[in-house]
PDB file of C-alpha atoms in Angstrom:
ATOM      1  CA  UNK A   2     -52.426 332.226  72.818  1.00 48.00           C
ATOM      2  CA  UNK A   3     -50.630 335.462  72.437  1.00 55.00           C
ATOM      3  CA  UNK A   4     -46.896 335.323  72.265  1.00 53.00           C
ATOM      4  CA  UNK A   5     -44.924 337.565  74.362  1.00 53.00           C
ATOM      5  CA  UNK A   6     -42.294 339.714  72.819  1.00 53.00           C
ATOM      6  CA  UNK A   7     -38.786 338.567  73.827  1.00 51.00           C
ATOM      7  CA  UNK A   8     -37.003 341.381  75.700  1.00 51.00           C
ATOM      8  CA  UNK A   9     -33.135 341.644  76.230  1.00 50.00           C
ATOM      9  CA  UNK A  10     -32.034 342.414  79.825  1.00 50.00           C
ATOM     10  CA  UNK A  11     -28.649 343.917  80.490  1.00 51.00           C
ATOM     11  CA  UNK A  12     -26.986 343.174  83.615  1.00 51.00           C
ATOM     12  CA  UNK A  13     -25.415 346.272  85.039  1.00 52.00           C
ATOM     13  CA  UNK A  14     -21.874 346.198  86.349  1.00 54.00           C
ATOM     14  CA  UNK A  15     -20.685 343.081  84.498  1.00 56.00           C
ATOM     15  CA  UNK A  16     -16.867 342.895  83.982  1.00 60.00           C
ATOM     16  CA  UNK A  17     -14.635 340.615  82.012  1.00 56.00           C
ATOM     17  CA  UNK A  18     -12.380 338.243  84.028  1.00 60.00           C
ATOM     18  CA  UNK A  19      -9.029 339.736  84.534  1.00 56.00           C
ATOM     19  CA  UNK A  20      -5.924 337.185  84.399  1.00 57.00           C
ATOM     20  CA  UNK A  21      -3.435 337.965  86.978  1.00 62.00           C
ATOM     21  CA  UNK A  22       0.335 338.322  85.845  1.00 61.00           C
ATOM     22  CA  UNK A  23       3.221 336.175  87.109  1.00 62.00           C
ATOM     23  CA  UNK A  24       4.782 337.655  90.132  1.00 74.00           C
ATOM     24  CA  UNK A  25       8.580 338.458  89.791  1.00 70.00           C
ATOM     25  CA  UNK A  26       9.341 335.507  92.267  1.00 71.00           C
ATOM     26  CA  UNK A  27       7.330 333.049  90.139  1.00 70.00           C
ATOM     27  CA  UNK A  28       8.864 334.174  86.979  1.00 74.00           C
ATOM     28  CA  UNK A  29      12.419 333.717  88.730  1.00 76.00           C
ATOM     29  CA  UNK A  30      11.298 330.203  89.860  1.00 75.00           C
ATOM     30  CA  UNK A  31      10.060 329.259  86.404  1.00 79.00           C
ATOM     31  CA  UNK A  32      13.453 330.462  84.702  1.00 81.00           C
ATOM     32  CA  UNK A  33      15.413 328.560  87.355  1.00 80.00           C
ATOM     33  CA  UNK A  34      13.576 325.325  86.774  1.00 81.00           C
ATOM     34  CA  UNK A  35      14.186 325.670  82.951  1.00 82.00           C
ATOM     35  CA  UNK A  36      17.896 326.457  83.575  1.00 80.00           C
ATOM     36  CA  UNK A  37      18.117 323.389  85.692  1.00 78.00           C
ATOM     37  CA  UNK A  38      16.514 321.200  83.164  1.00 76.00           C
ATOM     38  CA  UNK A  39      18.884 322.441  80.438  1.00 74.00           C
ATOM     39  CA  UNK A  40      21.899 321.908  82.701  1.00 75.00           C
ATOM     40  CA  UNK A  41      20.701 318.216  83.333  1.00 75.00           C
ATOM     41  CA  UNK A  42      19.969 317.518  79.674  1.00 65.00           C
ATOM     42  CA  UNK A  43      23.008 319.250  77.946  1.00 69.00           C
ATOM     43  CA  UNK A  44      25.621 316.669  78.845  1.00 67.00           C
ATOM     44  CA  UNK A  45      23.280 313.787  77.697  1.00 63.00           C
ATOM     45  CA  UNK A  46      22.579 315.690  74.401  1.00 60.00           C
ATOM     46  CA  UNK A  47      26.362 316.315  74.065  1.00 65.00           C
ATOM     47  CA  UNK A  48      27.068 312.630  74.571  1.00 64.00           C
ATOM     48  CA  UNK A  49      24.343 311.646  72.266  1.00 71.00           C
ATOM     49  CA  UNK A  50      25.613 314.041  69.584  1.00 79.00           C
ATOM     50  CA  UNK A  51      29.238 312.691  69.817  1.00 77.00           C
ATOM     51  CA  UNK A  52      28.109 309.259  69.711  1.00 85.00           C
ATOM     52  CA  UNK A  53      26.078 309.803  66.618  1.00 90.00           C
ATOM     53  CA  UNK A  54      29.157 311.470  64.789  1.00 91.00           C
ATOM     54  CA  UNK A  55      31.246 308.577  65.665  1.00 92.00           C
ATOM     55  CA  UNK A  56      28.699 306.193  64.186  1.00 94.00           C
ATOM     56  CA  UNK A  57      28.446 308.176  61.181  1.00 96.00           C
ATOM     57  CA  UNK A  58      32.215 308.132  60.810  1.00 97.00           C
ATOM     58  CA  UNK A  59      32.239 304.353  61.200  1.00 96.00           C
ATOM     59  CA  UNK A  60      29.766 304.311  58.332  1.00 96.00           C
ATOM     60  CA  UNK A  61      32.025 306.394  56.230  1.00 97.00           C
ATOM     61  CA  UNK A  62      34.916 304.108  56.985  1.00 97.00           C
ATOM     62  CA  UNK A  63      33.048 301.104  56.088  1.00 97.00           C
ATOM     63  CA  UNK A  64      31.932 302.618  52.759  1.00 97.00           C
ATOM     64  CA  UNK A  65      35.578 303.632  52.077  1.00 97.00           C
ATOM     65  CA  UNK A  66      36.638 300.114  52.884  1.00 96.00           C
ATOM     66  CA  UNK A  67      34.239 298.651  50.456  1.00 97.00           C
ATOM     67  CA  UNK A  68      35.526 301.034  47.833  1.00 97.00           C
ATOM     68  CA  UNK A  69      39.128 299.757  48.461  1.00 97.00           C
ATOM     69  CA  UNK A  70      38.084 296.128  48.159  1.00 96.00           C
ATOM     70  CA  UNK A  71      36.182 296.983  44.890  1.00 97.00           C
ATOM     71  CA  UNK A  72      39.175 298.882  43.651  1.00 96.00           C
ATOM     72  CA  UNK A  73      41.404 295.836  44.406  1.00 95.00           C
ATOM     73  CA  UNK A  74      38.823 293.574  42.673  1.00 95.00           C
ATOM     74  CA  UNK A  75      39.020 295.694  39.491  1.00 95.00           C
ATOM     75  CA  UNK A  76      42.873 295.973  39.662  1.00 92.00           C
ATOM     76  CA  UNK A  77      43.940 292.359  40.044  1.00 91.00           C
ATOM     77  CA  UNK A  78      44.036 292.559  43.941  1.00 92.00           C
ATOM     78  CA  UNK A  79      45.976 295.795  44.169  1.00 90.00           C
ATOM     79  CA  UNK A  80      44.917 298.467  46.609  1.00 92.00           C
ATOM     80  CA  UNK A  81      45.005 302.208  45.690  1.00 90.00           C
ATOM     81  CA  UNK A  82      48.694 303.012  45.747  1.00 81.00           C
ATOM     82  CA  UNK A  83      51.134 305.659  44.600  1.00 67.00           C
ATOM     83  CA  UNK A  84      52.532 307.382  42.882  1.00 65.00           C
ATOM     84  CA  UNK A  85      55.895 306.250  43.684  1.00 63.00           C
ATOM     85  CA  UNK A  86      58.123 308.911  45.177  1.00 59.00           C
ATOM     86  CA  UNK A  87      61.283 310.274  43.512  1.00 58.00           C
ATOM     87  CA  UNK A  88      64.716 309.812  45.176  1.00 58.00           C
ATOM     88  CA  UNK A  89      65.083 313.513  45.725  1.00 56.00           C
ATOM     89  CA  UNK A  90      62.391 314.478  48.219  1.00 53.00           C
ATOM     90  CA  UNK A  91      60.772 317.858  48.729  1.00 53.00           C
ATOM     91  CA  UNK A  92      58.129 319.142  51.109  1.00 50.00           C
ATOM     92  CA  UNK A  93      55.931 320.532  48.322  1.00 50.00           C
ATOM     93  CA  UNK A  94      53.417 317.741  48.480  1.00 48.00           C
ATOM     94  CA  UNK A  95      53.960 316.894  52.250  1.00 50.00           C
ATOM     95  CA  UNK A  96      54.082 313.456  50.827  1.00 54.00           C
ATOM     96  CA  UNK A  97      57.715 312.168  50.874  1.00 48.00           C
ATOM     97  CA  UNK A  98      57.254 308.567  49.857  1.00 50.00           C
ATOM     98  CA  UNK A  99      54.836 305.873  48.558  1.00 48.00           C
ATOM     99  CA  UNK A 100      54.277 303.470  51.416  1.00 55.00           C
ATOM    100  CA  UNK A 101      53.750 306.368  53.866  1.00 69.00           C
ATOM    101  CA  UNK A 102      50.304 307.087  55.309  1.00 83.00           C
ATOM    102  CA  UNK A 103      48.810 310.193  53.994  1.00 84.00           C
ATOM    103  CA  UNK A 104      45.503 312.032  54.228  1.00 90.00           C
ATOM    104  CA  UNK A 105      46.139 313.650  50.900  1.00 88.00           C
ATOM    105  CA  UNK A 106      43.780 312.836  48.081  1.00 92.00           C
ATOM    106  CA  UNK A 107      45.658 314.833  45.448  1.00 90.00           C
ATOM    107  CA  UNK A 108      49.258 316.091  45.037  1.00 83.00           C
ATOM    108  CA  UNK A 109      50.301 319.708  44.388  1.00 82.00           C
ATOM    109  CA  UNK A 110      49.889 319.235  40.683  1.00 85.00           C
ATOM    110  CA  UNK A 111      46.441 317.929  41.167  1.00 89.00           C
ATOM    111  CA  UNK A 112      47.052 314.260  40.541  1.00 87.00           C
ATOM    112  CA  UNK A 113      44.872 312.000  42.727  1.00 91.00           C
ATOM    113  CA  UNK A 114      46.807 309.983  45.169  1.00 87.00           C
ATOM    114  CA  UNK A 115      46.059 307.396  47.909  1.00 89.00           C
ATOM    115  CA  UNK A 116      42.355 307.267  48.762  1.00 94.00           C
ATOM    116  CA  UNK A 117      41.920 310.081  46.147  1.00 95.00           C
ATOM    117  CA  UNK A 118      42.230 307.394  43.514  1.00 94.00           C
ATOM    118  CA  UNK A 119      38.957 305.993  44.612  1.00 97.00           C
ATOM    119  CA  UNK A 120      37.205 309.286  43.505  1.00 97.00           C
ATOM    120  CA  UNK A 121      37.577 308.407  39.876  1.00 94.00           C
ATOM    121  CA  UNK A 122      35.152 305.567  40.079  1.00 95.00           C
ATOM    122  CA  UNK A 123      34.455 303.744  43.342  1.00 97.00           C
ATOM    123  CA  UNK A 124      33.647 306.773  45.324  1.00 97.00           C
ATOM    124  CA  UNK A 125      32.642 309.046  42.529  1.00 96.00           C
ATOM    125  CA  UNK A 126      29.027 309.229  43.767  1.00 95.00           C
ATOM    126  CA  UNK A 127      29.761 309.501  47.447  1.00 96.00           C
ATOM    127  CA  UNK A 128      33.049 311.500  47.739  1.00 97.00           C
ATOM    128  CA  UNK A 129      32.044 313.023  51.036  1.00 97.00           C
ATOM    129  CA  UNK A 130      32.460 309.749  52.927  1.00 97.00           C
ATOM    130  CA  UNK A 131      36.233 310.753  52.848  1.00 98.00           C
ATOM    131  CA  UNK A 132      35.419 313.480  55.494  1.00 97.00           C
ATOM    132  CA  UNK A 133      34.633 312.623  59.027  1.00 97.00           C
ATOM    133  CA  UNK A 134      31.481 314.261  60.501  1.00 95.00           C
ATOM    134  CA  UNK A 135      33.098 314.452  63.785  1.00 94.00           C
ATOM    135  CA  UNK A 136      35.918 317.069  62.872  1.00 95.00           C
ATOM    136  CA  UNK A 137      37.037 319.243  65.613  1.00 95.00           C
ATOM    137  CA  UNK A 138      38.008 322.047  63.222  1.00 94.00           C
ATOM    138  CA  UNK A 139      35.800 323.643  60.423  1.00 92.00           C
ATOM    139  CA  UNK A 140      36.386 321.487  57.319  1.00 88.00           C
ATOM    140  CA  UNK A 141      34.911 322.389  53.778  1.00 92.00           C
ATOM    141  CA  UNK A 142      34.579 318.978  52.213  1.00 96.00           C
ATOM    142  CA  UNK A 143      33.310 320.295  48.959  1.00 96.00           C
ATOM    143  CA  UNK A 144      36.172 322.841  48.711  1.00 96.00           C
ATOM    144  CA  UNK A 145      38.801 320.116  49.280  1.00 96.00           C
ATOM    145  CA  UNK A 146      37.164 317.844  46.764  1.00 97.00           C
ATOM    146  CA  UNK A 147      37.141 320.698  44.141  1.00 97.00           C
ATOM    147  CA  UNK A 148      40.849 320.998  44.503  1.00 96.00           C
ATOM    148  CA  UNK A 149      41.350 317.440  43.153  1.00 95.00           C
ATOM    149  CA  UNK A 150      42.758 317.594  39.702  1.00 93.00           C
ATOM    150  CA  UNK A 151      44.080 321.155  40.191  1.00 94.00           C
ATOM    151  CA  UNK A 152      46.098 321.246  43.517  1.00 92.00           C
ATOM    152  CA  UNK A 153      46.855 319.608  46.792  1.00 88.00           C
ATOM    153  CA  UNK A 154      43.771 318.346  48.779  1.00 91.00           C
ATOM    154  CA  UNK A 155      43.376 316.349  51.708  1.00 91.00           C
ATOM    155  CA  UNK A 156      40.553 314.350  53.470  1.00 95.00           C
ATOM    156  CA  UNK A 157      39.778 313.442  57.098  1.00 96.00           C
ATOM    157  CA  UNK A 158      41.520 309.995  57.196  1.00 97.00           C
ATOM    158  CA  UNK A 159      44.988 308.642  57.019  1.00 95.00           C
ATOM    159  CA  UNK A 160      45.159 305.990  54.449  1.00 94.00           C
ATOM    160  CA  UNK A 161      47.966 303.398  54.558  1.00 89.00           C
ATOM    161  CA  UNK A 162      49.599 302.397  51.308  1.00 77.00           C
ATOM    162  CA  UNK A 163      52.149 300.147  52.825  1.00 65.00           C
ATOM    163  CA  UNK A 164      54.224 299.833  56.099  1.00 55.00           C
ATOM    164  CA  UNK A 165      57.546 301.448  55.408  1.00 54.00           C
ATOM    165  CA  UNK A 166      58.834 304.866  56.099  1.00 47.00           C
ATOM    166  CA  UNK A 167      60.026 305.472  52.544  1.00 49.00           C
ATOM    167  CA  UNK A 168      59.716 303.783  49.163  1.00 50.00           C
ATOM    168  CA  UNK A 169      61.278 304.869  45.819  1.00 52.00           C
ATOM    169  CA  UNK A 170      63.520 303.509  43.205  1.00 54.00           C
ATOM    170  CA  UNK A 171      67.010 303.662  44.360  1.00 59.00           C
ATOM    171  CA  UNK A 172      69.377 304.437  41.392  1.00 61.00           C
ATOM    172  CA  UNK A 173      71.845 302.015  42.873  1.00 65.00           C
ATOM    173  CA  UNK A 174      69.474 299.144  43.111  1.00 61.00           C
ATOM    174  CA  UNK A 175      69.281 296.381  40.541  1.00 61.00           C
ATOM    175  CA  UNK A 176      65.505 296.062  40.601  1.00 60.00           C
ATOM    176  CA  UNK A 177      62.788 298.759  41.022  1.00 57.00           C
ATOM    177  CA  UNK A 178      60.819 298.839  44.104  1.00 57.00           C
ATOM    178  CA  UNK A 179      57.181 297.448  43.630  1.00 61.00           C
ATOM    179  CA  UNK A 180      54.676 300.114  42.906  1.00 60.00           C
ATOM    180  CA  UNK A 181      51.742 298.276  44.280  1.00 67.00           C
ATOM    181  CA  UNK A 182      50.505 296.200  47.225  1.00 81.00           C
ATOM    182  CA  UNK A 183      47.737 293.433  47.095  1.00 87.00           C
ATOM    183  CA  UNK A 184      44.821 293.311  49.643  1.00 90.00           C
ATOM    184  CA  UNK A 185      45.393 289.618  50.146  1.00 90.00           C
ATOM    185  CA  UNK A 186      49.181 290.139  50.854  1.00 87.00           C
ATOM    186  CA  UNK A 187      49.695 293.336  52.784  1.00 88.00           C
ATOM    187  CA  UNK A 188      52.768 291.891  54.487  1.00 86.00           C
ATOM    188  CA  UNK A 189      54.080 292.862  57.965  1.00 88.00           C
ATOM    189  CA  UNK A 190      54.751 296.046  59.659  1.00 88.00           C
ATOM    190  CA  UNK A 191      57.982 297.184  61.112  1.00 86.00           C
ATOM    191  CA  UNK A 192      57.153 295.350  64.412  1.00 90.00           C
ATOM    192  CA  UNK A 193      56.843 292.172  62.466  1.00 91.00           C
ATOM    193  CA  UNK A 194      53.108 291.975  62.837  1.00 93.00           C
ATOM    194  CA  UNK A 195      50.631 291.522  60.032  1.00 92.00           C
ATOM    195  CA  UNK A 196      49.418 294.636  58.565  1.00 92.00           C
ATOM    196  CA  UNK A 197      45.697 295.061  59.623  1.00 94.00           C
ATOM    197  CA  UNK A 198      44.638 298.850  59.876  1.00 95.00           C
ATOM    198  CA  UNK A 199      44.283 300.661  56.547  1.00 95.00           C
ATOM    199  CA  UNK A 200      42.326 303.914  57.319  1.00 97.00           C
ATOM    200  CA  UNK A 201      42.140 305.906  60.536  1.00 97.00           C
ATOM    201  CA  UNK A 202      40.854 309.157  61.744  1.00 97.00           C
ATOM    202  CA  UNK A 203      43.615 311.926  61.800  1.00 96.00           C
ATOM    203  CA  UNK A 204      44.575 313.139  65.234  1.00 95.00           C
ATOM    204  CA  UNK A 205      47.066 315.633  64.381  1.00 93.00           C
ATOM    205  CA  UNK A 206      47.302 318.694  66.686  1.00 92.00           C
ATOM    206  CA  UNK A 207      49.770 320.944  65.180  1.00 86.00           C
ATOM    207  CA  UNK A 208      51.334 324.046  66.852  1.00 84.00           C
ATOM    208  CA  UNK A 209      49.935 327.503  65.730  1.00 82.00           C
ATOM    209  CA  UNK A 210      53.355 328.247  64.318  1.00 81.00           C
ATOM    210  CA  UNK A 211      53.059 325.660  61.594  1.00 82.00           C
ATOM    211  CA  UNK A 212      50.259 327.474  60.143  1.00 81.00           C
ATOM    212  CA  UNK A 213      52.791 329.490  58.056  1.00 79.00           C
ATOM    213  CA  UNK A 214      53.830 326.297  56.227  1.00 74.00           C
ATOM    214  CA  UNK A 215      50.149 325.460  55.500  1.00 75.00           C
ATOM    215  CA  UNK A 216      50.061 322.776  58.328  1.00 80.00           C
ATOM    216  CA  UNK A 217      47.017 322.940  60.499  1.00 86.00           C
ATOM    217  CA  UNK A 218      45.455 320.834  63.373  1.00 91.00           C
ATOM    218  CA  UNK A 219      43.229 318.115  62.107  1.00 93.00           C
ATOM    219  CA  UNK A 220      41.563 316.180  65.120  1.00 95.00           C
ATOM    220  CA  UNK A 221      38.345 314.372  65.483  1.00 96.00           C
ATOM    221  CA  UNK A 222      35.998 313.225  68.119  1.00 96.00           C
ATOM    222  CA  UNK A 223      37.736 315.621  70.394  1.00 93.00           C
ATOM    223  CA  UNK A 224      40.712 313.449  69.985  1.00 94.00           C
ATOM    224  CA  UNK A 225      39.156 310.974  72.524  1.00 95.00           C
ATOM    225  CA  UNK A 226      38.395 308.391  69.943  1.00 95.00           C
ATOM    226  CA  UNK A 227      39.881 307.202  66.690  1.00 97.00           C
ATOM    227  CA  UNK A 228      37.825 305.053  64.264  1.00 97.00           C
ATOM    228  CA  UNK A 229      39.702 302.453  62.325  1.00 98.00           C
ATOM    229  CA  UNK A 230      39.069 300.439  59.242  1.00 97.00           C
ATOM    230  CA  UNK A 231      40.814 297.064  59.009  1.00 97.00           C
ATOM    231  CA  UNK A 232      41.662 295.219  55.900  1.00 94.00           C
ATOM    232  CA  UNK A 233      39.410 292.264  56.624  1.00 93.00           C
ATOM    233  CA  UNK A 234      36.378 294.629  56.172  1.00 93.00           C
ATOM    234  CA  UNK A 235      35.347 295.848  59.605  1.00 94.00           C
ATOM    235  CA  UNK A 236      35.599 299.200  61.283  1.00 96.00           C
ATOM    236  CA  UNK A 237      35.810 299.851  65.104  1.00 96.00           C
ATOM    237  CA  UNK A 238      36.150 302.721  67.434  1.00 96.00           C
ATOM    238  CA  UNK A 239      39.317 302.932  69.461  1.00 96.00           C
ATOM    239  CA  UNK A 240      39.616 304.903  72.758  1.00 96.00           C
ATOM    240  CA  UNK A 241      42.407 307.532  72.503  1.00 96.00           C
ATOM    241  CA  UNK A 242      42.485 308.473  76.272  1.00 93.00           C
ATOM    242  CA  UNK A 243      46.266 307.647  76.392  1.00 95.00           C
ATOM    243  CA  UNK A 244      46.716 309.650  73.069  1.00 95.00           C
ATOM    244  CA  UNK A 245      48.367 306.454  71.470  1.00 96.00           C
ATOM    245  CA  UNK A 246      46.480 307.504  67.998  1.00 97.00           C
ATOM    246  CA  UNK A 247      47.594 311.124  68.364  1.00 96.00           C
ATOM    247  CA  UNK A 248      50.526 312.430  66.403  1.00 92.00           C
ATOM    248  CA  UNK A 249      51.974 315.028  68.685  1.00 85.00           C
ATOM    249  CA  UNK A 250      54.320 317.649  66.873  1.00 81.00           C
ATOM    250  CA  UNK A 251      55.680 319.970  69.654  1.00 76.00           C
ATOM    251  CA  UNK A 252      58.427 321.584  67.393  1.00 74.00           C
ATOM    252  CA  UNK A 253      59.893 321.678  63.908  1.00 72.00           C
ATOM    253  CA  UNK A 254      62.313 318.787  64.645  1.00 74.00           C
ATOM    254  CA  UNK A 255      59.300 316.606  65.411  1.00 75.00           C
ATOM    255  CA  UNK A 256      57.812 317.581  61.992  1.00 75.00           C
ATOM    256  CA  UNK A 257      60.707 315.867  60.125  1.00 74.00           C
ATOM    257  CA  UNK A 258      59.636 312.670  61.710  1.00 78.00           C
ATOM    258  CA  UNK A 259      55.933 313.207  61.233  1.00 80.00           C
ATOM    259  CA  UNK A 260      55.352 310.372  58.853  1.00 79.00           C
ATOM    260  CA  UNK A 261      57.185 307.943  61.072  1.00 82.00           C
ATOM    261  CA  UNK A 262      54.971 308.911  63.821  1.00 87.00           C
ATOM    262  CA  UNK A 263      51.847 308.529  61.827  1.00 88.00           C
ATOM    263  CA  UNK A 264      53.078 305.086  60.725  1.00 88.00           C
ATOM    264  CA  UNK A 265      53.436 304.181  64.425  1.00 91.00           C
ATOM    265  CA  UNK A 266      49.779 304.965  64.980  1.00 94.00           C
ATOM    266  CA  UNK A 267      48.829 302.357  62.410  1.00 94.00           C
ATOM    267  CA  UNK A 268      51.195 299.899  63.876  1.00 94.00           C
ATOM    268  CA  UNK A 269      49.495 300.527  67.278  1.00 96.00           C
ATOM    269  CA  UNK A 270      46.173 299.805  65.605  1.00 96.00           C
ATOM    270  CA  UNK A 271      47.541 296.589  64.115  1.00 95.00           C
ATOM    271  CA  UNK A 272      47.951 295.283  67.680  1.00 94.00           C
ATOM    272  CA  UNK A 273      44.394 295.709  68.589  1.00 89.00           C
TER     273      UNK A 273
END
């Protein structure tokens, strides 16, 4: 049987399909829907992000708390403390006395102080836990840590050495003031209650005029929350809607009582 040769036929007038473009109305509708979805989701994302930063902050505080307890175990029960202040106080270190809560981790001469003493060993591998991930102002944690040993540096948390406004050796006293506090015997605060709170987020909105003195605002979690570490080992978030954990400094006269106000924040946390 003779095979017939295959022939190719060409259909005349064939055209490729053409995709019609969106009309302007359809495009505007699509953009409007996307904008609406973003508007609906953004608050939820903001809340989720804020919640995540508070959780990360609580994790930091727990690690700092473990370090404090380990330090105490290695130092006959003593918490990181000191150095003791001299009788003649100056504003150079913004640290007038041992016993006063401070966010400093080193003094103007570079000496580690307060929670900064933990950097030598107990937080040597994780020093960034001293910085809250929920800071409301830009904070260069590495830059602050690099200052330790050379100049003044501070972290994100107030650390409580004791519960008095000032502590130094009085030349007229017969016995020197104690230069340590034990984790098992923190004593009582000025309200007569047992000392419980040891570390807390700084909520310190400073007037812009204080910048010339090197004093800047340091707030966290939009000043709506303050995370607290307690001496018994747990950390909890505390609402700050009534600003009870905020140290407000409206003028220079208030600055002179700043440490007293910070101490009152801890005394407030002791009650909760």
